[in-house]
Amino acid sequence: MYNDILLPIDLTHRDTQAKAVATAAELARKWNARLHVLTVVPDLGSSLVASYFPPDFEKKAMASAADELRTFADQAIGGDIPVQHIVSHGTIYSEIMRYADKTGCDLIVMASHRPELKDYLLGPNAARVVRHANQSVLVVRD
Ligand code: ADP
């Protein structure tokens, strides 16, 4: 039914996404779909802020995110389905949608928000993806 499932992961709150990860993996198994696990290293948002960081910090942050993402995906998903690991850099929701469009992903699966923000029905990135993505989006609530 779906061939390419995009699972965006916030590595700084990985425990809170367990149900979304399990759901995406189960759907990928059921439909023989490829699973694309993407984490975005957020932009600092200001060149003034960035000027206080060492010049190669973005490169190092992306390399470290790539290692962490692979370890996380190996542990949380297992090796029985094809998984693409992707690290990108920029504005989180834009990168999620850009990657989905660029690679022809046909379903995005993501957790709704962190549990401590339970008064909100959707976190800021989930809300923007639901509103603007060209793909179907499955928002997984705990
Ligand atoms: P909250 O602010 O409560 O964490 P978000 O909308 O940012 O709400 O998070 C919901 C989902 O957005 C996460 O489960 C994840 O799928 C996605 N997301 C958030 N941050 C990132 C990130 N840095 N990289 C990839 N996906 C992310």
XYZ file of C-alpha atoms in Angstrom, residues 41-53 57-58 89-90:
17
model
C 20.409 18.837 13.118
C 18.602 22.126 13.698
C 19.863 25.422 12.379
C 21.080 27.821 15.054
C 18.760 30.345 13.496
C 21.153 33.284 13.581
C 24.570 33.904 12.094
C 25.445 35.907 15.223
C 24.879 32.820 17.427
C 26.727 30.599 14.932
C 29.756 32.905 15.064
C 30.388 31.794 18.675
C 30.796 28.132 17.612
C 30.926 22.318 14.548
C 28.124 21.600 12.046
C 20.723 20.163 8.622
C 18.329 23.094 8.656
